[in-house]
Coordinates of C-alpha atoms in Angstrom, one line a residue:
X1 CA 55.8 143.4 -26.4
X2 CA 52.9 140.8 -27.4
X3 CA 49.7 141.8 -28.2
X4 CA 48.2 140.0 -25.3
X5 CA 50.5 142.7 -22.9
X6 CA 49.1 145.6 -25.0
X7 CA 45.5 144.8 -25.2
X8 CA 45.5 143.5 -21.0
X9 CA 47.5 147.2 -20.3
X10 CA 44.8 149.5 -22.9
X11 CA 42.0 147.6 -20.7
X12 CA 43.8 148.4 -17.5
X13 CA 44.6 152.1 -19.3
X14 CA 40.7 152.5 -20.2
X15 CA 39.6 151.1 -16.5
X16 CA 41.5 153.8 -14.9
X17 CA 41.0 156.9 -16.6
X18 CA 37.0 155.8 -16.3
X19 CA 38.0 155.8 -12.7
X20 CA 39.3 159.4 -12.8
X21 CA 36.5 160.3 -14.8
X22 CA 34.0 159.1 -12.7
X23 CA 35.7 161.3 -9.4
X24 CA 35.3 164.2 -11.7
X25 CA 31.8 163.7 -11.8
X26 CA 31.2 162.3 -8.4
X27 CA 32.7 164.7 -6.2
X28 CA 33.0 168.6 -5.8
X29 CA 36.8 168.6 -4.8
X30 CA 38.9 165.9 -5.4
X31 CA 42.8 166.3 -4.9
X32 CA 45.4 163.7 -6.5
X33 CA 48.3 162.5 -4.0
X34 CA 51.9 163.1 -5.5
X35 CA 54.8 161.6 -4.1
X36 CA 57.1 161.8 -7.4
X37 CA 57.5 157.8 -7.2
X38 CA 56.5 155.9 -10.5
X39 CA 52.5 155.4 -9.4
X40 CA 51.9 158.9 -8.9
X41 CA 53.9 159.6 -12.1
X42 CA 51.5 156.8 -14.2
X43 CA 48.4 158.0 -12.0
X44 CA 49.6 162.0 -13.3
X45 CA 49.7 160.9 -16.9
X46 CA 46.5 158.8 -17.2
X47 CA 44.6 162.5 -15.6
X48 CA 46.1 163.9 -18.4
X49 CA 45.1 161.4 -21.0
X50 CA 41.4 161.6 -19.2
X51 CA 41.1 164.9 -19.3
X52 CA 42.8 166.0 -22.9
X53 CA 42.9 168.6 -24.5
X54 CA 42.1 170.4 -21.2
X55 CA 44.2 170.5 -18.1
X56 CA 43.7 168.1 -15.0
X57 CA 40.3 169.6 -13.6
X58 CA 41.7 169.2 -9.3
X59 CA 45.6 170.1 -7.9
X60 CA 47.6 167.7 -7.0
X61 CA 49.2 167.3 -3.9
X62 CA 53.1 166.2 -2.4
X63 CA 53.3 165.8 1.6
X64 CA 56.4 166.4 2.3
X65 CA 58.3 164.5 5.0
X66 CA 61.6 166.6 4.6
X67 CA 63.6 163.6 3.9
X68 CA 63.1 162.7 0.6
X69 CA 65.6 162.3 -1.9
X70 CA 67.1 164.6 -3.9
X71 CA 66.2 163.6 -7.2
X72 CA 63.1 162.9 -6.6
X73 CA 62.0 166.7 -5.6
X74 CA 64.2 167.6 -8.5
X75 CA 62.2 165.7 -11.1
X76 CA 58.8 166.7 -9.1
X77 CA 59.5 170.3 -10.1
X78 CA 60.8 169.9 -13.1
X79 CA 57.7 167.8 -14.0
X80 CA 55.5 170.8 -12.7
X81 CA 57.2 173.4 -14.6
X82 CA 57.2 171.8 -18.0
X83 CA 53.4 170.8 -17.6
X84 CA 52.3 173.7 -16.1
X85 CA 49.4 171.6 -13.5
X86 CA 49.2 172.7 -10.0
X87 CA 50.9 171.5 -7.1
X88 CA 50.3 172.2 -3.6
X89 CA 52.9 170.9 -0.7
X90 CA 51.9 170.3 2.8
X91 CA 55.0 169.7 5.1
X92 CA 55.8 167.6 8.2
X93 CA 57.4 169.9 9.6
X94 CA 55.1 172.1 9.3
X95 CA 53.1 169.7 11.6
X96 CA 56.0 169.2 14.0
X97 CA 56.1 172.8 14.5
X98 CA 52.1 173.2 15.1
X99 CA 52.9 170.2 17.5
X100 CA 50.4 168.3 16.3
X101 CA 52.6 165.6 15.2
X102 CA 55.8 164.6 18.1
X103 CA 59.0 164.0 16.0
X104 CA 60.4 159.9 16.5
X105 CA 63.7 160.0 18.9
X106 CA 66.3 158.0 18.5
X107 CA 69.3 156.6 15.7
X108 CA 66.8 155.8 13.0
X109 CA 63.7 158.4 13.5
X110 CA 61.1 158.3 10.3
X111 CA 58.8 160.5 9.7
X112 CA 57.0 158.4 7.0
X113 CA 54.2 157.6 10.4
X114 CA 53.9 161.5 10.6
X115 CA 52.7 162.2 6.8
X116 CA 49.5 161.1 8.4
X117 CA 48.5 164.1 9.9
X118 CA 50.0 166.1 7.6
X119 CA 47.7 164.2 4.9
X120 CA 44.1 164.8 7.3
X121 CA 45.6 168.4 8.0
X122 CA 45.5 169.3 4.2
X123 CA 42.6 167.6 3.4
X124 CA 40.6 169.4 6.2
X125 CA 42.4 172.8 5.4
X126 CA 41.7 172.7 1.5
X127 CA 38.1 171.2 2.2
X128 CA 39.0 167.7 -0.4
X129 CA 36.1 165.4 -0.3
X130 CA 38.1 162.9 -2.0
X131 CA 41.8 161.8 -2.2
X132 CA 43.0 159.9 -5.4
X133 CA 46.6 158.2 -5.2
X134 CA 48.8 155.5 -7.1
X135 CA 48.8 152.8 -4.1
X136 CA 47.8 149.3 -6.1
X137 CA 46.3 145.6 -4.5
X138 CA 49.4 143.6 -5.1
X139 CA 51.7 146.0 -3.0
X140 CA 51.0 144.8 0.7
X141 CA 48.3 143.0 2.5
X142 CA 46.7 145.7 3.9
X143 CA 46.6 147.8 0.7
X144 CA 44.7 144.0 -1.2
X145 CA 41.4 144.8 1.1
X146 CA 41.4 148.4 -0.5
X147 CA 37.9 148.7 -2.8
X148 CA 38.6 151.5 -6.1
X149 CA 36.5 154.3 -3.7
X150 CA 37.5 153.6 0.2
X151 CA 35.2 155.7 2.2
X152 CA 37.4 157.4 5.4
X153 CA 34.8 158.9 8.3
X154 CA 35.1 162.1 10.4
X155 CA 38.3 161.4 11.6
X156 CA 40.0 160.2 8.1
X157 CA 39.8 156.8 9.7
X158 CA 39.5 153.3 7.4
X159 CA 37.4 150.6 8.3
X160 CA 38.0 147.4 6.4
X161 CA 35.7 145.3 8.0
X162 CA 33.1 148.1 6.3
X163 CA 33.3 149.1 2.4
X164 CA 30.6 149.5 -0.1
X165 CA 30.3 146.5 -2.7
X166 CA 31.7 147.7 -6.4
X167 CA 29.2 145.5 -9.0
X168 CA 29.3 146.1 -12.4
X169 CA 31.6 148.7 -12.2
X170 CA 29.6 150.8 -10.1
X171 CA 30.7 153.7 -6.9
X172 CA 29.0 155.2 -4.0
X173 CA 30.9 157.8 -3.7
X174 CA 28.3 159.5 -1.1
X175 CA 29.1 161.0 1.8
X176 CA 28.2 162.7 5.2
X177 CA 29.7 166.3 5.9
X178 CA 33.4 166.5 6.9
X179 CA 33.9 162.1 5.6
X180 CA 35.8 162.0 2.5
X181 CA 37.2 159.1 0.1
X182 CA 40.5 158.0 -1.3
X183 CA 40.3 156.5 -4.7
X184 CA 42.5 154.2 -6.3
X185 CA 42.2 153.8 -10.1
X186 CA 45.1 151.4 -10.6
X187 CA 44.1 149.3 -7.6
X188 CA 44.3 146.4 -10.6
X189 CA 47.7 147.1 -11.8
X190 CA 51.1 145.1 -11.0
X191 CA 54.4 146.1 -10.2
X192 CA 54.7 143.8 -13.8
X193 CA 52.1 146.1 -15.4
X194 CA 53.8 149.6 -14.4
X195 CA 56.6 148.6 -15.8
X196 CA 55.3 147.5 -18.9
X197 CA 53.1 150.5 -19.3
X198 CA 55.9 153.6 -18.3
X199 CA 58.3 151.6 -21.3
X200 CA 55.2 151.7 -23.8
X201 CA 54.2 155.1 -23.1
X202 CA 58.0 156.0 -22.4
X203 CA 57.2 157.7 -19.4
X204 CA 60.0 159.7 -18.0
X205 CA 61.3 158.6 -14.2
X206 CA 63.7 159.8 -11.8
X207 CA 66.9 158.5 -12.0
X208 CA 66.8 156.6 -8.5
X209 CA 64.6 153.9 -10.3
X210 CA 67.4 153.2 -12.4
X211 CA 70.8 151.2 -11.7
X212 CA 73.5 154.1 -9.9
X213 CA 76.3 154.0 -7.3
X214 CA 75.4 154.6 -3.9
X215 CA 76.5 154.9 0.0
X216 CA 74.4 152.4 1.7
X217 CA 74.1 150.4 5.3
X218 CA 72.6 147.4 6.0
X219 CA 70.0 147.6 8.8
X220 CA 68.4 144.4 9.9
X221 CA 68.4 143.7 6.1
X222 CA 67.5 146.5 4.7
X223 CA 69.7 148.6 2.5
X224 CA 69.5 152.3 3.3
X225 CA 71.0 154.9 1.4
X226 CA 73.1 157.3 2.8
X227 CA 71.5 160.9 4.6
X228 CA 72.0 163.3 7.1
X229 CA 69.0 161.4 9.4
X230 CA 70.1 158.3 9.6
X231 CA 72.4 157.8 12.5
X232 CA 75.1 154.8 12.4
X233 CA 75.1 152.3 15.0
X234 CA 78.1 150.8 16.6
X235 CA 79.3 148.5 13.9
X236 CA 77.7 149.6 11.0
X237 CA 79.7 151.4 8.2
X238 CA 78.8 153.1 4.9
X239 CA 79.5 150.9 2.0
X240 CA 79.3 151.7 -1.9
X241 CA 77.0 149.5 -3.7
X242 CA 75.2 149.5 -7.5
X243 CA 71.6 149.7 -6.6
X244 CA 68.5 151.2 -7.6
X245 CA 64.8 152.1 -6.5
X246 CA 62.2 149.9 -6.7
X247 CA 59.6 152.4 -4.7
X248 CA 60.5 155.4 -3.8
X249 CA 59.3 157.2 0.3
X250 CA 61.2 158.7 2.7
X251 CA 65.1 158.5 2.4
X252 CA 64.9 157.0 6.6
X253 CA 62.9 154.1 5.7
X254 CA 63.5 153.1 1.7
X255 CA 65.5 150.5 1.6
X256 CA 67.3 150.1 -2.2
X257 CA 68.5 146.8 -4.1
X258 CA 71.1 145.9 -5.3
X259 CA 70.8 145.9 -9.1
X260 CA 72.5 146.3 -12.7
X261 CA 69.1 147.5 -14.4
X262 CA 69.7 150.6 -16.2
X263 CA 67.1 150.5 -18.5
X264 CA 63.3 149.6 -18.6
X265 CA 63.9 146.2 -20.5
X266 CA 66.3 145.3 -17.7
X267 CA 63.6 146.3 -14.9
X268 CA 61.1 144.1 -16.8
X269 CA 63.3 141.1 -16.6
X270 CA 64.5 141.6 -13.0
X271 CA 61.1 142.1 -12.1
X272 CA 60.3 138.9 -13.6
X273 CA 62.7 137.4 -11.8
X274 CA 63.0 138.5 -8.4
X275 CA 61.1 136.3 -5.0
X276 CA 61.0 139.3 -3.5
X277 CA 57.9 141.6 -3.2
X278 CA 58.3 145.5 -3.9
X279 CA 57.9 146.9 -0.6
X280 CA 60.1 144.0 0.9
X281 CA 62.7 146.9 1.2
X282 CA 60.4 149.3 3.3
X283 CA 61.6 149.5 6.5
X284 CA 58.6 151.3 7.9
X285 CA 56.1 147.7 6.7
X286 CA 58.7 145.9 8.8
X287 CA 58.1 147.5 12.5
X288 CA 54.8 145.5 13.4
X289 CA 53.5 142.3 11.7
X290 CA 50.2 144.6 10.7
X291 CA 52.1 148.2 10.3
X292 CA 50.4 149.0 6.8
X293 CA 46.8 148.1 8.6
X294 CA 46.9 149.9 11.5
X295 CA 48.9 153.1 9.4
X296 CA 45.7 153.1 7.3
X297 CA 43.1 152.9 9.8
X298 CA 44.4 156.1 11.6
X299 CA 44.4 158.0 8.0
X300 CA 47.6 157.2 6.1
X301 CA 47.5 156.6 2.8

């Protein structure tokens, strides 16, 4: 790796953990987001570079839809156990049975929409004044208008139209009673730069991310991996295919690739490659020509 790639990741490495630093300070209980994908693993790392030789100073937090993969709660637990940092899950289903969030009918229901109200539901319950997670500017359009502290109001709700300027590195993180933020200290990072970081810091993944064998249908195309919630439709068969992750949600909606990569150097260079962006795979971005927006503005991450 050039010099020029390690000095622009240290700065990238130094502007974040100020970042997580600076919600330490700012507010009284700030929660990290978890999802056991490679941005929450990098955002879990640089809170424990920030905060050595002490432990992270807030829990972090998984919602879980109840269709994730496998490996992916396998390596979340395993990660927990060997660090010893606190984890708190909030469940959709535990929404669905509340009945505060309606199951989706039909041959393809997600429940990615539903985390929302799981989300504002754990929030509200563990009285969080600020959310930090690992969602970054060049991912999707919506997620590009994003500022490093994105104030949410009463209701969890997002207003792009109306953010706080950032100058010189400065946050407003105040707040009314029962408003809270979500923070985003690798807004400035690349799917390019992740890459490059988890190889120089050899940060440990789940295997998904990584070139494997795999059931999978083709649905309006996008690859999905074979489950127990996805329903075939007349026509459509299972197929094996050598594919891998690029991001990582729930199993009804992530869409895999086809790829060879089985190690980091081959990510790099297929990143380098490839015309098509990292959430071109997500199902769920695909139902509306604004999906990620309007998600956001009711409360999803």
């Amino acid at each position: 790796m050039s010099s020029y790639n390690l000095t622009h990741l240290k700065e990238l490495e130094s502007e974040a953990i100020f970042i997580l630093r600076e919600v330490a300070a700012q507010f009284e209980k700030p929660v990290m987001l978890f999802s056991g994908g490679k941005d929450s693993i990098i955002m879990f790392h640089l809170a424990r570079k920030a905060f050595y030789p002490g432990k992270i100073p807030f829990p972090l937090m998984h919602v879980d839809t109840g269709h994730n993969f496998p490996e992916t709660l396998k390596f979340r637990d395993r990660l927990m156990e060997e660090t010893g940092e606190n984890l708190i899950v909030k469940y959709v289903q535990d929404s669905i049975d509340r009945g505060t969030a309606v199951e989706e009918i039909g041959l393809n229901p997600s429940r990615n929409g539903l985390q929302t109200v799981t989300l504002l539901e754990g929030l509200e319950e563990g009285k969080y004044d600020c959310a930090m997670g690992g969602a970054r500017r060049d991912e999707e359009k919506a997620r590009a208008k994003e500022r490093f502290f994105s104030h949410r109001d009463e209701f969890g709700q997002w207003d792009p139209k109306n953010q706080r300027p950032e100058l010189w590195n400065l946050f407003n993180g105040r707040k009314r009673i029962g408003e809270h933020f979500r923070v985003f200290p690798i807004s400035n990072w690349t799917e390019m730069d992740v890459w490059q970081y988890i190889l120089h810091e050899s940060i440990e993944l789940p295997s998904l991310y990584f070139s494997h064998k795999r059931e999978v249908v083709n649905r309006d195309g996008v690859l999905l991996g074979k489950c127990d919630y996805i329903t075939l439709k007349d026509g459509e068969k299972w197929e094996e295919k050598t594919v891998r992750c690029r991001t990582i949600g729930d199993m009804t909606c992530t869409g895999v690739s086809e790829s060879t990569a089985k190690t980091l150097e081959d990510i790099i260079e297929e990143v380098a490659s490839t015309r098509i962006t990292e959430r071109g795979g997500r199902a769920d971005d695909k139902r509306s020509e604004a999906a990620m927006e309007d998600r956001k503005k009711e409360g999803y991450f």
